[in-house]
Amino acid sequence: MASTLQVQDRRIYTDRYLPEEPIRASEDIEQEVYTFMSVVKNIATRGHNIRYRVAAAAGWRCSFTLLWDKTIISRQEMETVAIDAGKLVGLADGRSLATGASRF
């Protein structure tokens, strides 16, 4: 499927905006946008790193245009793949490519 897929938009925006001051998830998880912090282990060095990500509460939206070969993958199949990918792996920067476990 990946060999037939192209994202047409150069930039994709969501309907959320960053707050003036960062809000950590532990302070107020009810905010629409907040900073998520996690400690990750570097397998190569066995050290630990703190990772910060901008996170959005459930309900955010965005729109973008996909181009693919419909003789290989139907519109319904593509919609199902997009929904499942968002639920199981995540979208955008920080998504897991190798381990199958991702928070972002």
XYZ file of N, CA and C in Angstrom:
312
model
N 0.812 -1.177 0.000
C 0.000 0.000 0.000
C 0.865 1.254 0.000
N 1.934 1.269 0.775
C 2.757 2.467 0.891
C 3.331 2.899 -0.456
N 3.586 1.948 -1.337
C 4.166 2.302 -2.636
C 3.187 3.054 -3.530
N 1.895 2.992 -3.244
C 0.916 3.709 -4.068
C 0.439 5.004 -3.422
N 0.887 5.305 -2.218
C 0.333 6.418 -1.435
C 1.193 7.677 -1.503
N 0.546 8.820 -1.727
C 1.212 10.123 -1.694
C 0.349 11.092 -0.901
N 0.988 11.863 -0.020
C 0.295 12.950 0.675
C 0.540 14.198 -0.156
N -0.516 14.824 -0.632
C -0.404 15.958 -1.539
C -0.035 17.268 -0.843
N -0.432 17.426 0.409
C -0.216 18.693 1.113
C 1.208 18.793 1.649
N 1.812 19.954 1.466
C 3.163 20.176 1.985
C 3.143 20.313 3.506
N 2.126 20.969 4.037
C 1.953 21.137 5.480
C 0.530 20.760 5.853
N 0.396 20.142 7.033
C -0.921 19.753 7.531
C -1.109 20.394 8.897
N -2.185 21.153 9.048
C -2.454 21.867 10.293
C -3.625 21.230 11.033
N -3.575 21.309 12.353
C -4.697 20.844 13.170
C -5.521 22.047 13.601
N -6.639 21.781 14.246
C -7.515 22.860 14.712
C -7.190 23.283 16.146
N -5.984 23.016 16.609
C -5.563 23.377 17.970
C -4.381 24.337 17.903
N -4.221 25.132 18.966
C -3.134 26.095 19.034
C -2.374 25.921 20.332
N -1.086 26.221 20.298
C -0.264 26.120 21.503
C -0.623 27.221 22.488
N -0.653 26.906 23.775
C -0.905 27.943 24.780
C 0.318 28.846 24.930
N 0.116 30.024 25.503
C 1.227 30.962 25.725
C 2.319 30.326 26.579
N 1.912 29.674 27.662
C 2.843 28.992 28.563
C 2.606 27.488 28.464
N 3.678 26.667 28.467
C 3.483 25.215 28.405
C 2.665 24.688 29.586
N 1.783 23.752 29.326
C 0.982 23.098 30.364
C 1.385 21.632 30.378
N 1.871 21.157 31.516
C 2.254 19.751 31.620
C 1.014 18.900 31.877
N 1.034 17.694 31.359
C -0.118 16.793 31.489
C -0.492 16.568 32.943
N 0.493 16.534 33.833
C 0.203 16.278 35.244
C -0.513 17.451 35.905
N -0.393 18.650 35.321
C -1.014 19.837 35.909
C -2.497 19.935 35.576
N -2.833 19.765 34.311
C -4.230 19.912 33.898
C -4.463 19.162 32.594
N -4.824 17.916 32.688
C -5.020 17.071 31.517
C -6.266 17.465 30.722
N -7.110 18.310 31.279
C -8.334 18.733 30.594
C -8.069 19.766 29.502
N -6.876 20.309 29.435
C -6.547 21.290 28.409
C -6.551 20.647 27.025
N -6.881 21.425 25.994
C -6.892 20.896 24.630
C -5.488 20.565 24.142
N -4.508 21.390 24.523
C -3.121 21.179 24.122
C -2.256 21.254 25.370
N -1.339 20.311 25.507
C -0.476 20.276 26.683
C 0.858 19.627 26.315
N 1.820 19.677 27.222
C 3.118 19.056 27.022
C 3.117 17.685 27.680
N 3.415 16.654 26.906
C 3.502 15.300 27.444
C 4.971 14.976 27.662
N 5.324 14.459 28.836
C 6.699 14.114 29.151
C 6.781 12.623 29.463
N 7.799 11.974 28.928
C 8.030 10.572 29.268
C 9.530 10.317 29.344
N 9.907 9.321 30.117
C 11.302 8.912 30.228
C 11.477 7.695 29.331
N 12.454 7.767 28.446
C 12.707 6.664 27.526
C 14.120 6.148 27.725
N 14.306 4.869 27.488
C 15.621 4.254 27.647
C 16.287 4.131 26.288
N 17.533 4.586 26.218
C 18.321 4.454 25.003
C 18.969 3.073 25.033
N 18.574 2.206 24.138
C 19.064 0.827 24.138
C 20.566 0.772 23.887
N 21.071 1.641 23.026
C 22.490 1.620 22.674
C 23.385 2.013 23.845
N 22.995 3.045 24.596
C 23.841 3.541 25.688
C 23.358 3.100 27.061
N 22.172 2.532 27.124
C 21.520 2.123 28.371
C 21.226 3.309 29.294
N 21.315 4.485 28.742
C 20.979 5.692 29.497
C 19.505 6.024 29.344
N 19.064 6.992 30.106
C 17.669 7.430 30.048
C 17.604 8.869 29.547
N 16.617 9.144 28.747
C 16.388 10.492 28.231
C 14.968 10.914 28.559
N 14.795 12.197 28.762
C 13.453 12.733 28.955
C 12.978 13.245 27.604
N 11.803 12.823 27.209
C 11.238 13.213 25.919
C 10.000 14.071 26.158
N 9.957 15.213 25.504
C 8.805 16.108 25.590
C 8.109 16.140 24.241
N 6.801 16.102 24.255
C 6.012 16.204 23.030
C 4.809 17.101 23.279
N 4.448 17.847 22.272
C 3.197 18.590 22.337
C 2.092 17.572 22.097
N 1.093 17.558 22.950
C 0.007 16.581 22.848
C -1.327 17.304 22.773
N -2.269 16.683 22.120
C -3.619 17.245 22.005
C -4.616 16.262 22.603
N -5.577 16.797 23.320
C -6.641 15.961 23.883
C -7.497 15.406 22.749
N -8.259 14.398 23.055
C -9.134 13.776 22.053
C -10.063 14.812 21.429
N -10.357 14.602 20.151
C -11.292 15.475 19.462
C -10.653 16.416 18.457
N -9.323 16.411 18.326
C -8.682 17.310 17.375
C -8.988 16.857 15.950
N -8.834 17.779 15.010
C -9.121 17.481 13.607
C -8.058 18.091 12.706
N -7.913 17.504 11.542
C -7.093 18.076 10.480
C -7.624 17.521 9.164
N -7.224 18.128 8.090
C -7.617 17.594 6.785
C -6.415 17.663 5.851
N -6.324 16.685 4.982
C -5.240 16.629 4.011
C -5.696 15.770 2.839
N -4.941 15.824 1.768
C -5.310 15.131 0.538
C -4.359 13.971 0.276
N -4.927 12.788 0.051
C -4.146 11.605 -0.292
C -4.364 11.263 -1.758
N -3.321 10.765 -2.379
C -3.399 10.290 -3.756
C -2.876 8.855 -3.768
N -3.656 7.921 -4.331
C -3.218 6.531 -4.409
C -3.836 5.869 -5.630
N -3.345 4.697 -5.961
C -3.835 3.941 -7.110
C -5.080 3.164 -6.693
N -6.241 3.622 -7.134
C -7.499 2.996 -6.710
C -7.736 1.637 -7.359
N -6.918 1.263 -8.336
C -7.043 -0.089 -8.894
C -6.409 -1.126 -7.968
N -5.592 -0.668 -7.030
C -4.941 -1.566 -6.064
C -5.647 -1.519 -4.714
N -5.999 -0.319 -4.265
C -6.631 -0.130 -2.953
C -7.882 0.722 -3.131
N -9.011 0.219 -2.669
C -10.269 0.964 -2.796
C -10.312 2.120 -1.797
N -11.229 3.045 -2.015
C -11.404 4.175 -1.094
C -11.745 3.681 0.312
N -12.616 2.688 0.407
C -13.012 2.150 1.711
C -11.819 1.496 2.420
N -10.989 0.763 1.675
C -9.792 0.154 2.274
C -8.828 1.220 2.780
N -8.643 2.300 2.004
C -7.738 3.375 2.413
C -8.255 4.062 3.668
N -9.550 4.287 3.744
C -10.134 4.907 4.929
C -9.921 4.016 6.157
N -10.120 2.724 5.997
C -9.917 1.778 7.095
C -8.458 1.771 7.547
N -7.528 1.768 6.603
C -6.099 1.786 6.933
C -5.740 3.053 7.701
N -6.239 4.201 7.266
C -5.940 5.469 7.944
C -6.478 5.475 9.373
N -7.681 5.000 9.568
C -8.275 4.957 10.909
C -7.495 3.998 11.802
N -7.193 2.808 11.300
C -6.446 1.827 12.090
C -5.037 2.315 12.416
N -4.370 2.955 11.465
C -3.023 3.474 11.718
C -3.047 4.522 12.823
N -4.034 5.390 12.805
C -4.154 6.398 13.853
C -4.397 5.795 15.216
N -5.182 4.744 15.279
C -5.489 4.089 16.558
C -4.334 3.238 17.066
N -3.673 2.508 16.179
C -2.692 1.513 16.599
C -1.260 2.027 16.663
N -0.887 2.929 15.783
C 0.499 3.376 15.705
C 0.647 4.849 16.028
N -0.278 5.665 15.601
C -0.168 7.100 15.798
C 0.163 7.802 14.500
N 0.123 9.098 14.545
C 0.362 9.902 13.358
C 1.473 10.901 13.619
N 2.165 11.292 12.559
C 3.117 12.392 12.585
C 4.431 12.042 13.256
N 5.145 13.078 13.700
C 6.474 12.936 14.276
C 6.453 12.069 15.522
N 7.435 11.195 15.644
C 7.556 10.383 16.842
C 6.860 9.048 16.768
N 6.187 8.743 15.674
C 5.503 7.454 15.611
C 6.539 6.348 15.484
N 6.213 5.202 15.978
C 7.136 4.078 15.998
C 7.207 3.414 14.629
N 8.409 3.165 14.157
C 8.574 2.471 12.888
C 8.993 1.022 13.089
N 9.659 0.728 14.197
C 10.225 -0.604 14.372
C 9.589 -1.408 15.498
N 9.274 -0.779 16.601
C 8.860 -1.541 17.773
C 7.380 -1.854 17.814
N 6.563 -1.091 17.103
C 5.129 -1.326 17.138
C 4.442 -0.731 18.353
N 5.200 -0.098 19.242
C 4.615 0.527 20.432
C 4.928 2.011 20.397
N 3.915 2.828 20.368
C 4.144 4.264 20.270
C 3.089 5.032 21.030
N 3.495 6.100 21.666
C 2.565 6.964 22.391
C 2.201 8.164 21.533
N 2.982 8.460 20.522
C 2.814 9.701 19.778
C 2.311 9.427 18.378
